[in-house]
């Protein structure tokens, strides 16, 4: 009789030990984790407003958890792709994500009511989107007049005029009231 030492009771591992030998240990890759956090779930096929884009984890998870992950990944220094409002909340310049959402909604409502303005949801990863003034797309212009939200100044809104050769410097505006006051000039460019 032939006896195999591999099957002998002395060589057999318990099922628990065997399972541990083959388990896969997965660790989050920080950039991948953030990429998933900014991705809309379910994806948005066609967004008509900033509110319709707010499906990602960073828009729906508890605000403190979002800030904690952003800070853990050194978002402010590594310039992780993030919405303007998250960078502002991180620095303490906005009191909350809800304040940023309210500003986005106010700008959208203002521009939507005027006509000629189109919301463009295809911004960079994690960004809100922007608005283009369709009548400014004429002639040889490379891009129409554009309104974006930004964390680069405390007015939160900037406008880039329609251009032919290269984008001009963004014009900083102070909130929806500043935008409303500037719209007659902005729409004439």
XYZ file of N, CA and C in Angstrom:
567
model
N 0.838 -1.154 0.000
C 0.000 0.000 0.000
C 0.889 1.225 0.000
N 0.546 2.171 -0.919
C 1.313 3.409 -1.042
C 0.625 4.471 -0.203
N 1.446 5.166 0.499
C 0.886 6.191 1.378
C 1.471 7.542 0.990
N 0.600 8.508 0.757
C 1.037 9.865 0.405
C 1.142 10.696 1.669
N 2.230 11.411 1.756
C 2.391 12.271 2.933
C 1.565 13.547 2.800
N 1.159 13.912 1.562
C 0.363 15.121 1.389
C -1.022 14.975 1.986
N -1.543 13.795 2.043
C -2.879 13.587 2.568
C -2.873 13.128 4.008
N -1.735 12.989 4.556
C -1.664 12.508 5.925
C -2.245 13.553 6.874
N -2.796 13.096 7.984
C -3.394 14.018 8.951
C -2.395 15.061 9.439
N -1.133 14.713 9.494
C -0.138 15.671 9.973
C 0.043 16.834 8.995
N -0.184 16.610 7.682
C 0.055 17.618 6.664
C -1.196 18.414 6.315
N -2.322 17.921 6.695
C -3.563 18.601 6.331
C -3.751 19.846 7.191
N -4.133 20.923 6.513
C -4.492 22.145 7.240
C -5.988 22.133 7.481
N -6.372 22.793 8.509
C -7.811 22.920 8.748
C -8.407 23.792 7.639
N -9.668 23.668 7.366
C -10.301 24.499 6.331
C -10.093 25.993 6.613
N -10.077 26.383 7.859
C -9.877 27.783 8.213
C -8.489 28.250 7.793
N -7.466 27.447 8.060
C -6.109 27.822 7.658
C -5.961 27.848 6.137
N -6.567 26.878 5.471
C -6.491 26.851 4.008
C -7.126 28.094 3.404
N -8.259 28.508 3.934
C -8.953 29.679 3.405
C -8.078 30.917 3.539
N -7.406 31.075 4.633
C -6.562 32.247 4.836
C -5.391 32.291 3.869
N -4.924 31.127 3.433
C -3.810 31.093 2.487
C -4.213 31.644 1.125
N -5.481 31.518 0.786
C -5.927 31.887 -0.548
C -6.751 33.170 -0.588
N -7.057 33.749 0.546
C -7.814 35.000 0.552
C -7.010 36.102 -0.116
N -7.718 36.948 -0.806
C -7.089 38.090 -1.454
C -7.258 39.285 -0.540
N -6.180 39.965 -0.300
C -6.215 41.162 0.528
C -6.242 42.368 -0.402
N -7.309 43.156 -0.323
C -7.468 44.302 -1.201
C -7.322 45.578 -0.386
N -6.509 46.482 -0.881
C -6.358 47.785 -0.252
C -6.756 48.838 -1.260
N -7.447 49.861 -0.785
C -7.879 50.928 -1.677
C -6.680 51.699 -2.202
N -6.718 52.003 -3.469
C -5.731 52.880 -4.074
C -6.349 54.276 -3.964
N -5.684 55.198 -3.284
C -6.304 56.491 -2.999
C -6.913 57.196 -4.206
N -6.205 57.287 -5.309
C -6.747 57.982 -6.482
C -7.964 57.257 -7.044
N -7.943 55.919 -7.004
C -9.086 55.145 -7.470
C -10.272 55.363 -6.538
N -10.010 55.369 -5.251
C -11.071 55.601 -4.274
C -11.729 56.961 -4.533
N -10.922 57.981 -4.786
C -11.475 59.316 -5.032
C -12.213 59.346 -6.369
N -11.681 58.672 -7.359
C -12.331 58.618 -8.662
C -13.738 58.029 -8.534
N -13.853 56.971 -7.772
C -15.172 56.366 -7.552
C -16.078 57.284 -6.744
N -15.501 58.048 -5.830
C -16.285 58.961 -4.991
C -16.876 60.107 -5.803
N -16.213 60.497 -6.883
C -16.697 61.619 -7.691
C -17.573 61.181 -8.856
N -17.612 59.895 -9.123
C -18.384 59.371 -10.240
C -19.867 59.324 -9.895
N -20.707 59.758 -10.822
C -22.153 59.743 -10.597
C -22.694 58.310 -10.696
N -23.496 57.920 -9.718
C -24.130 56.590 -9.704
C -25.618 56.747 -9.466
N -26.480 56.325 -10.317
C -26.185 55.858 -11.666
C -25.706 57.020 -12.520
N -25.078 56.704 -13.630
C -24.545 57.764 -14.481
C -25.678 58.598 -15.053
N -25.364 59.836 -15.329
C -26.352 60.761 -15.857
C -26.178 60.825 -17.367
N -27.202 60.412 -18.100
C -27.108 60.418 -19.557
C -27.199 61.840 -20.107
N -28.082 62.636 -19.549
C -28.254 64.004 -20.011
C -28.688 64.838 -18.827
N -27.861 65.767 -18.427
C -28.154 66.624 -17.286
C -28.554 68.003 -17.782
N -29.589 68.550 -17.214
C -30.056 69.862 -17.636
C -29.843 70.932 -16.572
N -29.293 70.539 -15.434
C -29.043 71.485 -14.349
C -27.970 70.907 -13.428
N -27.366 71.756 -12.606
C -26.389 71.218 -11.647
C -27.019 70.198 -10.699
N -28.265 70.417 -10.312
C -28.937 69.493 -9.387
C -29.020 68.086 -9.972
N -29.177 67.972 -11.277
C -29.298 66.643 -11.891
C -27.968 65.897 -11.929
N -26.869 66.578 -11.612
C -25.554 65.932 -11.568
C -25.186 65.440 -10.168
N -25.952 65.782 -9.186
C -25.592 65.496 -7.792
C -25.942 64.071 -7.385
N -25.282 63.106 -8.012
C -25.531 61.689 -7.711
C -24.302 60.980 -7.183
N -23.174 61.636 -7.214
C -21.943 60.980 -6.773
C -21.892 60.906 -5.253
N -20.977 60.105 -4.771
C -20.806 59.920 -3.330
C -20.479 61.246 -2.655
N -19.650 62.075 -3.287
C -19.278 63.337 -2.644
C -20.455 64.289 -2.510
N -21.506 64.070 -3.299
C -22.710 64.915 -3.214
C -23.776 64.337 -2.292
N -23.694 63.055 -1.978
C -24.767 62.414 -1.214
C -24.340 61.853 0.140
N -23.074 61.582 0.317
C -22.584 61.025 1.588
C -22.587 62.108 2.660
N -22.530 61.719 3.919
C -22.433 62.731 4.974
C -21.249 63.667 4.698
N -21.508 64.950 4.807
C -20.510 65.962 4.437
C -19.173 65.778 5.160
N -19.212 65.423 6.439
C -17.957 65.263 7.181
C -17.132 64.096 6.645
N -17.797 63.010 6.211
C -17.067 61.874 5.627
C -16.390 62.290 4.321
N -17.082 63.104 3.533
C -16.511 63.582 2.270
C -15.277 64.432 2.563
N -15.405 65.362 3.506
C -14.264 66.210 3.877
C -13.113 65.381 4.434
N -13.431 64.407 5.255
C -12.377 63.561 5.833
C -11.595 62.828 4.747
N -12.293 62.250 3.773
C -11.603 61.541 2.690
C -10.786 62.523 1.851
N -11.362 63.658 1.536
C -10.663 64.672 0.746
C -9.373 65.095 1.454
N -9.463 65.315 2.747
C -8.287 65.738 3.515
C -7.292 64.595 3.684
N -7.785 63.383 3.850
C -6.903 62.214 3.987
C -6.054 62.032 2.738
N -6.642 62.338 1.597
C -5.939 62.201 0.317
C -5.209 63.486 -0.065
N -5.118 64.416 0.882
C -4.420 65.690 0.663
C -4.983 66.408 -0.560
N -6.317 66.437 -0.626
C -6.987 67.026 -1.784
C -6.611 68.452 -2.069
N -6.425 69.266 -1.034
C -6.125 70.675 -1.277
C -4.729 70.871 -1.859
N -3.774 70.056 -1.478
C -2.412 70.224 -1.997
C -2.171 69.423 -3.266
N -2.860 68.310 -3.425
C -2.642 67.500 -4.631
C -3.624 67.847 -5.742
N -4.496 68.816 -5.486
C -5.498 69.261 -6.457
C -6.285 68.082 -7.050
N -6.846 67.294 -6.151
C -7.735 66.222 -6.603
C -8.872 66.835 -7.399
N -9.376 66.136 -8.398
C -10.548 66.662 -9.098
C -11.716 66.728 -8.112
N -12.232 67.923 -7.912
C -13.306 68.122 -6.936
C -14.127 69.329 -7.335
N -15.376 69.354 -6.920
C -16.200 70.523 -7.214
C -15.656 71.769 -6.510
N -15.917 72.901 -7.077
C -15.474 74.182 -6.519
C -15.905 74.324 -5.071
N -17.131 73.880 -4.746
C -17.668 74.078 -3.397
C -16.921 73.232 -2.363
N -16.416 72.050 -2.755
C -15.691 71.208 -1.802
C -14.366 71.865 -1.415
N -13.687 72.429 -2.390
C -12.438 73.136 -2.079
C -12.707 74.332 -1.171
N -13.809 75.056 -1.431
C -14.163 76.217 -0.607
C -14.572 75.797 0.803
N -15.325 74.712 0.928
C -15.720 74.214 2.258
C -14.483 73.744 3.018
N -13.581 73.062 2.340
C -12.350 72.588 2.970
C -11.547 73.739 3.573
N -11.508 74.865 2.871
C -10.762 76.026 3.370
C -11.564 76.874 4.351
N -12.840 76.525 4.575
C -13.663 77.285 5.505
C -14.262 78.545 4.901
N -14.231 78.676 3.582
C -14.763 79.856 2.915
C -16.247 79.740 2.612
N -16.758 78.529 2.553
C -18.197 78.255 2.480
C -18.537 77.468 3.726
N -19.731 77.692 4.264
C -20.086 77.004 5.504
C -20.476 75.547 5.288
N -20.962 75.218 4.082
C -21.424 73.851 3.851
C -21.574 73.556 2.367
N -21.706 72.291 2.075
C -21.994 71.825 0.721
C -23.339 72.376 0.275
N -24.309 72.433 1.182
C -25.646 72.944 0.852
C -25.577 74.400 0.385
N -24.693 75.180 0.972
C -24.526 76.569 0.538
C -24.013 76.615 -0.905
N -23.087 75.734 -1.237
C -22.591 75.649 -2.611
C -23.683 75.210 -3.570
N -24.462 74.201 -3.174
C -25.573 73.744 -4.014
C -26.574 74.870 -4.259
N -26.874 75.638 -3.219
C -27.834 76.747 -3.340
C -27.325 77.783 -4.344
N -26.032 78.066 -4.309
C -25.464 79.031 -5.246
C -25.552 78.500 -6.681
N -25.208 77.230 -6.866
C -25.334 76.627 -8.200
C -26.764 76.739 -8.706
N -27.721 76.437 -7.841
C -29.133 76.479 -8.243
C -29.581 77.903 -8.553
N -29.101 78.881 -7.786
C -29.449 80.287 -8.037
C -28.919 80.751 -9.394
N -27.678 80.413 -9.695
C -27.089 80.795 -10.987
C -27.857 80.114 -12.117
N -28.173 78.842 -11.945
C -28.906 78.125 -12.987
C -30.280 78.753 -13.223
N -30.984 79.040 -12.152
C -32.320 79.640 -12.264
C -32.229 80.999 -12.987
N -31.267 81.816 -12.597
C -31.088 83.133 -13.203
C -30.826 83.033 -14.699
N -29.906 82.184 -15.093
C -29.559 82.074 -16.507
C -30.647 81.369 -17.315
N -31.253 80.372 -16.742
C -32.317 79.623 -17.432
C -33.504 80.536 -17.764
N -33.827 81.437 -16.850
C -34.963 82.345 -17.058
C -34.697 83.376 -18.155
N -33.447 83.685 -18.444
C -33.109 84.721 -19.428
C -33.188 84.220 -20.866
N -33.008 82.969 -21.091
C -33.005 82.447 -22.452
C -31.656 82.641 -23.118
N -31.307 81.736 -24.007
C -30.034 81.794 -24.718
C -28.907 81.087 -23.982
N -29.098 80.824 -22.690
C -28.075 80.168 -21.884
C -28.348 78.677 -21.842
N -27.300 77.889 -22.022
C -27.413 76.433 -22.039
C -26.491 75.866 -20.968
N -27.027 74.980 -20.142
C -26.196 74.315 -19.138
C -25.435 73.189 -19.814
N -24.120 73.142 -19.585
C -23.245 72.118 -20.172
C -22.722 71.245 -19.034
N -23.172 70.002 -18.946
C -22.763 69.151 -17.824
C -21.400 68.500 -17.997
N -20.786 68.619 -19.159
C -19.542 67.902 -19.431
C -18.337 68.701 -18.987
N -18.174 68.869 -17.734
C -16.998 69.556 -17.195
C -15.977 68.490 -16.802
N -14.908 68.916 -16.183
C -13.898 67.975 -15.711
C -14.479 67.076 -14.629
N -13.835 65.945 -14.379
C -14.293 65.003 -13.361
C -14.517 65.710 -12.036
N -15.676 65.473 -11.455
C -15.988 66.049 -10.154
C -16.530 67.459 -10.215
N -16.421 68.135 -11.350
C -16.892 69.518 -11.457
C -18.391 69.568 -11.712
N -18.947 70.756 -11.518
C -20.382 70.961 -11.591
C -20.924 71.078 -13.002
N -20.202 71.649 -13.898
C -20.703 71.997 -15.218
C -20.579 73.503 -15.365
N -21.061 74.018 -16.470
C -20.974 75.456 -16.709
C -22.091 75.844 -17.666
N -22.217 77.152 -17.923
C -23.264 77.652 -18.797
C -22.630 78.387 -19.966
N -23.173 78.158 -21.168
C -22.708 78.847 -22.371
C -23.836 79.718 -22.898
N -23.456 80.879 -23.415
C -24.433 81.776 -24.036
C -24.434 81.489 -25.531
N -25.416 80.740 -26.000
C -25.467 80.261 -27.380
C -25.411 81.377 -28.421
N -26.096 82.525 -28.230
C -26.008 83.573 -29.253
C -24.595 84.132 -29.471
N -23.684 83.897 -28.543
C -22.321 84.411 -28.719
C -21.477 83.520 -29.634
N -22.026 82.385 -30.044
C -21.316 81.469 -30.961
C -21.592 81.881 -32.396
N -20.831 82.849 -32.841
C -21.024 83.311 -34.216
C -19.666 83.611 -34.837
N -19.628 83.576 -36.147
C -18.376 83.864 -36.848
C -17.327 82.798 -36.601
N -16.108 83.251 -36.382
C -14.980 82.326 -36.227
C -14.625 82.078 -34.765
N -15.498 82.363 -33.885
C -15.207 82.189 -32.459
C -15.002 80.722 -32.120
N -13.995 80.492 -31.289
C -13.677 79.131 -30.876
C -14.571 78.656 -29.743
N -15.056 79.594 -28.944
C -15.882 79.228 -27.798
C -16.841 80.364 -27.475
N -18.026 80.025 -27.007
C -18.993 81.060 -26.648
C -18.686 81.670 -25.275
N -19.402 82.712 -24.940
C -19.313 83.291 -23.605
C -19.722 82.224 -22.604
N -18.951 82.094 -21.536
C -19.142 81.007 -20.578
C -19.167 81.533 -19.153
N -20.092 81.009 -18.360
C -20.170 81.304 -16.924
C -19.806 80.032 -16.177
N -18.862 80.155 -15.257
C -18.475 79.009 -14.430
C -18.486 79.405 -12.963
N -18.563 78.400 -12.128
C -18.412 78.603 -10.685
C -16.988 78.234 -10.318
N -16.420 78.976 -9.379
C -15.012 78.795 -9.049
C -14.769 79.016 -7.564
N -13.706 78.419 -7.065
C -13.299 78.675 -5.681
C -12.108 79.629 -5.651
N -11.785 80.234 -6.780
C -10.602 81.081 -6.870
C -10.804 82.494 -6.321
N -12.041 82.886 -6.041
C -12.310 84.178 -5.411
C -13.643 84.078 -4.661
N -13.862 84.936 -3.677
C -15.047 84.802 -2.823
C -16.376 85.179 -3.468
N -16.376 85.645 -4.707
C -17.633 85.903 -5.412
C -18.185 84.657 -6.074
N -17.334 83.638 -6.221
C -17.654 82.295 -6.700
C -18.029 82.178 -8.176
N -18.233 83.289 -8.874
C -18.661 83.224 -10.278
C -17.625 83.920 -11.150
N -17.368 83.342 -12.325
C -16.517 84.016 -13.302
C -17.096 83.831 -14.701
N -16.814 84.815 -15.551
C -17.293 84.798 -16.925
C -16.093 84.903 -17.854
N -16.099 84.088 -18.885
C -15.082 84.159 -19.930
C -15.814 84.563 -21.205
N -15.383 85.675 -21.789
C -16.023 86.181 -23.003
C -15.765 85.248 -24.178
N -16.688 85.265 -25.137
C -16.482 84.517 -26.383
C -15.183 85.004 -27.009
N -14.436 84.099 -27.637
C -13.142 84.496 -28.178
C -12.826 83.793 -29.483
N -11.888 84.393 -30.198
C -11.423 83.853 -31.466
C -10.000 83.333 -31.346
N -9.104 84.143 -30.794
C -7.687 83.785 -30.752
C -7.292 82.937 -29.558
N -7.729 83.296 -28.404
C -7.370 82.576 -27.183
C -8.235 83.088 -26.057
N -8.461 82.283 -25.055
C -9.379 82.704 -23.996
C -8.865 83.950 -23.262
N -9.736 84.939 -23.081
C -9.355 86.114 -22.298
C -9.355 85.774 -20.811
N -8.858 86.677 -20.018
C -8.877 86.492 -18.568
C -10.314 86.376 -18.097
N -10.601 85.454 -17.171
C -11.955 85.366 -16.626
C -12.294 86.638 -15.847
N -13.520 87.065 -15.972
C -14.015 88.229 -15.247
C -14.674 87.743 -13.961
N -14.101 88.048 -12.790
C -14.710 87.598 -11.535
C -15.945 88.428 -11.213
N -17.005 87.762 -10.778
C -18.243 88.438 -10.385
C -18.595 88.026 -8.965
N -19.376 88.868 -8.312
C -19.725 88.620 -6.924
C -21.137 88.043 -6.806
N -21.219 86.746 -6.826
C -22.483 86.047 -6.609
C -23.522 86.302 -7.686
N -24.708 85.738 -7.494
C -25.784 85.910 -8.478
C -26.156 87.376 -8.712
N -26.092 88.211 -7.688
C -26.418 89.624 -7.864
C -25.413 90.301 -8.796
N -24.141 89.982 -8.621
C -23.113 90.524 -9.509
C -23.281 90.024 -10.935
N -23.655 88.771 -11.074
C -23.898 88.202 -12.400
C -25.087 88.885 -13.061
N -26.169 89.060 -12.329
C -27.362 89.710 -12.874
C -27.028 91.119 -13.354
N -26.267 91.862 -12.569
C -25.896 93.225 -12.943
C -25.021 93.245 -14.197
N -24.177 92.231 -14.369
C -23.248 92.190 -15.499
C -23.848 91.592 -16.765
N -24.972 90.901 -16.667
C -25.505 90.173 -17.821
C -25.778 91.042 -19.058
N -26.292 92.263 -18.930
C -26.485 93.048 -20.177
C -25.188 93.224 -20.957
N -24.091 93.459 -20.287
C -22.794 93.601 -20.962
C -22.296 92.243 -21.435
N -22.381 91.239 -20.567
C -21.889 89.890 -20.884
C -22.604 89.341 -22.118
N -23.885 89.568 -22.221
C -24.666 89.033 -23.353
C -24.443 89.834 -24.631
N -23.766 90.966 -24.559
C -23.486 91.757 -25.764
C -22.136 91.401 -26.382
N -21.329 90.612 -25.721
C -19.995 90.268 -26.234
C -20.098 89.412 -27.473
